GROMACS .gro file of C-alpha atoms in nm:
model
  163
    1UNK     CA    1  14.195  12.221  13.187
    2UNK     CA    2  14.427  12.446  12.992
    3UNK     CA    3  14.777  12.384  12.877
    4UNK     CA    4  14.970  12.675  13.012
    5UNK     CA    5  15.269  12.688  13.234
    6UNK     CA    6  15.080  12.831  13.529
    7UNK     CA    7  14.898  12.667  13.815
    8UNK     CA    8  15.202  12.530  13.992
    9UNK     CA    9  15.238  12.240  13.754
   10UNK     CA   10  14.890  12.099  13.825
   11UNK     CA   11  14.814  12.093  13.451
   12UNK     CA   12  15.099  11.841  13.418
   13UNK     CA   13  14.936  11.618  13.681
   14UNK     CA   14  14.600  11.661  13.503
   15UNK     CA   15  14.759  11.556  13.173
   16UNK     CA   16  14.909  11.246  13.334
   17UNK     CA   17  14.578  11.156  13.499
   18UNK     CA   18  14.388  11.194  13.170
   19UNK     CA   19  14.639  10.978  12.982
   20UNK     CA   20  14.636  10.706  13.248
   21UNK     CA   21  14.255  10.717  13.262
   22UNK     CA   22  14.235  10.673  12.884
   23UNK     CA   23  14.509  10.405  12.887
   24UNK     CA   24  14.722  10.622  12.658
   25UNK     CA   25  15.087  10.726  12.669
   26UNK     CA   26  15.228  11.059  12.561
   27UNK     CA   27  15.596  11.147  12.560
   28UNK     CA   28  15.627  11.429  12.809
   29UNK     CA   29  15.981  11.500  12.927
   30UNK     CA   30  16.014  11.814  13.134
   31UNK     CA   31  16.393  11.815  13.165
   32UNK     CA   32  16.668  11.648  12.969
   33UNK     CA   33  16.471  11.589  12.648
   34UNK     CA   34  16.671  11.514  12.334
   35UNK     CA   35  16.607  11.339  12.002
   36UNK     CA   36  16.780  11.021  12.125
   37UNK     CA   37  16.542  10.994  12.421
   38UNK     CA   38  16.253  11.064  12.185
   39UNK     CA   39  16.372  10.788  11.948
   40UNK     CA   40  16.404  10.541  12.235
   41UNK     CA   41  16.046  10.611  12.346
   42UNK     CA   42  15.924  10.579  11.986
   43UNK     CA   43  16.094  10.239  11.941
   44UNK     CA   44  15.936  10.117  12.266
   45UNK     CA   45  15.595  10.236  12.141
   46UNK     CA   46  15.647  10.067  11.803
   47UNK     CA   47  15.731   9.740  11.981
   48UNK     CA   48  15.440   9.757  12.228
   49UNK     CA   49  15.670   9.804  12.528
   50UNK     CA   50  15.514  10.114  12.686
   51UNK     CA   51  15.309  10.083  13.007
   52UNK     CA   52  14.951   9.992  12.923
   53UNK     CA   53  15.024   9.866  12.573
   54UNK     CA   54  15.007   9.501  12.685
   55UNK     CA   55  15.261   9.416  12.412
   56UNK     CA   56  15.022   9.553  12.146
   57UNK     CA   57  15.214   9.807  11.941
   58UNK     CA   58  14.912  10.031  11.878
   59UNK     CA   59  14.951  10.402  11.827
   60UNK     CA   60  14.694  10.679  11.788
   61UNK     CA   61  14.790  11.014  11.637
   62UNK     CA   62  14.643  11.348  11.738
   63UNK     CA   63  14.738  11.473  11.390
   64UNK     CA   64  14.695  11.244  11.090
   65UNK     CA   65  15.040  11.154  10.948
   66UNK     CA   66  14.885  11.189  10.601
   67UNK     CA   67  14.826  11.558  10.672
   68UNK     CA   68  15.198  11.632  10.711
   69UNK     CA   69  15.326  11.892  10.470
   70UNK     CA   70  15.695  11.834  10.409
   71UNK     CA   71  15.786  12.179  10.283
   72UNK     CA   72  15.587  12.355  10.556
   73UNK     CA   73  15.749  12.143  10.828
   74UNK     CA   74  16.092  12.213  10.681
   75UNK     CA   75  16.043  12.587  10.646
   76UNK     CA   76  15.854  12.656  10.967
   77UNK     CA   77  16.086  12.783  11.236
   78UNK     CA   78  15.830  12.932  11.468
   79UNK     CA   79  15.563  12.718  11.621
   80UNK     CA   80  15.397  12.656  11.949
   81UNK     CA   81  15.725  12.689  12.129
   82UNK     CA   82  16.051  12.515  12.066
   83UNK     CA   83  16.220  12.272  12.299
   84UNK     CA   84  16.530  12.403  12.471
   85UNK     CA   85  16.540  12.754  12.329
   86UNK     CA   86  16.456  12.974  12.032
   87UNK     CA   87  16.315  12.809  11.721
   88UNK     CA   88  16.603  12.934  11.509
   89UNK     CA   89  16.827  12.675  11.676
   90UNK     CA   90  16.590  12.424  11.841
   91UNK     CA   91  16.313  12.183  11.744
   92UNK     CA   92  15.947  12.277  11.731
   93UNK     CA   93  15.678  12.019  11.809
   94UNK     CA   94  15.597  12.011  11.436
   95UNK     CA   95  15.955  11.913  11.352
   96UNK     CA   96  15.954  11.640  11.615
   97UNK     CA   97  15.624  11.494  11.493
   98UNK     CA   98  15.760  11.494  11.138
   99UNK     CA   99  16.073  11.305  11.255
  100UNK     CA  100  15.859  11.058  11.453
  101UNK     CA  101  15.641  10.976  11.152
  102UNK     CA  102  15.947  10.934  10.929
  103UNK     CA  103  16.104  10.700  11.185
  104UNK     CA  104  15.785  10.497  11.224
  105UNK     CA  105  15.753  10.460  10.848
  106UNK     CA  106  16.096  10.289  10.857
  107UNK     CA  107  16.050  10.097  11.186
  108UNK     CA  108  15.717   9.941  11.090
  109UNK     CA  109  15.697   9.699  10.797
  110UNK     CA  110  15.350   9.844  10.734
  111UNK     CA  111  15.472  10.204  10.777
  112UNK     CA  112  15.322  10.312  10.446
  113UNK     CA  113  14.977  10.268  10.600
  114UNK     CA  114  15.047  10.561  10.834
  115UNK     CA  115  14.976  10.808  10.557
  116UNK     CA  116  14.625  10.681  10.483
  117UNK     CA  117  14.499  10.646  10.843
  118UNK     CA  118  14.166  10.812  10.916
  119UNK     CA  119  14.164  11.054  11.210
  120UNK     CA  120  14.165  10.877  11.547
  121UNK     CA  121  14.213  10.526  11.408
  122UNK     CA  122  14.462  10.303  11.586
  123UNK     CA  123  14.772  10.196  11.395
  124UNK     CA  124  14.934   9.865  11.486
  125UNK     CA  125  15.303   9.868  11.399
  126UNK     CA  126  15.445   9.548  11.252
  127UNK     CA  127  15.792   9.612  11.389
  128UNK     CA  128  16.073   9.540  11.146
  129UNK     CA  129  16.413   9.451  11.297
  130UNK     CA  130  16.566   9.511  10.954
  131UNK     CA  131  16.398   9.852  10.932
  132UNK     CA  132  16.530   9.935  11.279
  133UNK     CA  133  16.886   9.836  11.185
  134UNK     CA  134  16.871  10.030  10.857
  135UNK     CA  135  16.738  10.341  11.034
  136UNK     CA  136  17.006  10.319  11.305
  137UNK     CA  137  17.271  10.284  11.033
  138UNK     CA  138  17.136  10.595  10.858
  139UNK     CA  139  17.111  10.797  11.178
  140UNK     CA  140  17.463  10.706  11.288
  141UNK     CA  141  17.614  10.763  10.944
  142UNK     CA  142  17.710  10.400  10.884
  143UNK     CA  143  17.495  10.402  10.569
  144UNK     CA  144  17.467  10.684  10.318
  145UNK     CA  145  17.110  10.805  10.279
  146UNK     CA  146  17.000  10.863   9.919
  147UNK     CA  147  17.019  11.232   9.838
  148UNK     CA  148  17.244  11.323  10.128
  149UNK     CA  149  17.560  11.521  10.064
  150UNK     CA  150  17.889  11.334  10.051
  151UNK     CA  151  18.096  11.329  10.370
  152UNK     CA  152  18.354  11.606  10.399
  153UNK     CA  153  18.695  11.536  10.255
  154UNK     CA  154  18.970  11.473  10.507
  155UNK     CA  155  19.211  11.761  10.557
  156UNK     CA  156  19.524  11.750  10.341
  157UNK     CA  157  19.826  11.578  10.491
  158UNK     CA  158  20.091  11.814  10.623
  159UNK     CA  159  20.405  11.837  10.413
  160UNK     CA  160  20.696  11.620  10.526
  161UNK     CA  161  20.944  11.795  10.753
  162UNK     CA  162  21.231  11.953  10.566
  163UNK     CA  163  21.585  11.851  10.659
   0.00000   0.00000   0.00000
């Protein structure tokens, strides 16, 4: 079946049925999606906590992580539709996949293996609590990421009141 928006939503039910039948999970949030929700789902997947994973943190990628092109992902603002609005101010699926692979490379002690996976091969994440903590620190600004700009300077103090 096709992947359009028509058909009264039956393509969504078909997608769910195919994923359940194949014992696979796919993040599909129709309303209220944001990067925090996406990150939460990704951490659960990396830890083997999604339904059907049976505590085995195995992931299969539709697109090989090794095929990511950093500059193209950074520059591309169009795409197959952006989430929440126009691509000039919202994320495309390509941007989200790029962020997911970057996060997994930090969350999994064997994250470097992502980039040499053959197409369709399962990847078992060796979850790293230290990698998780470091990534959370970077995402929340508690740790400076190499190459990131310095934080903005605080505004100057107002002059003391004159008598």
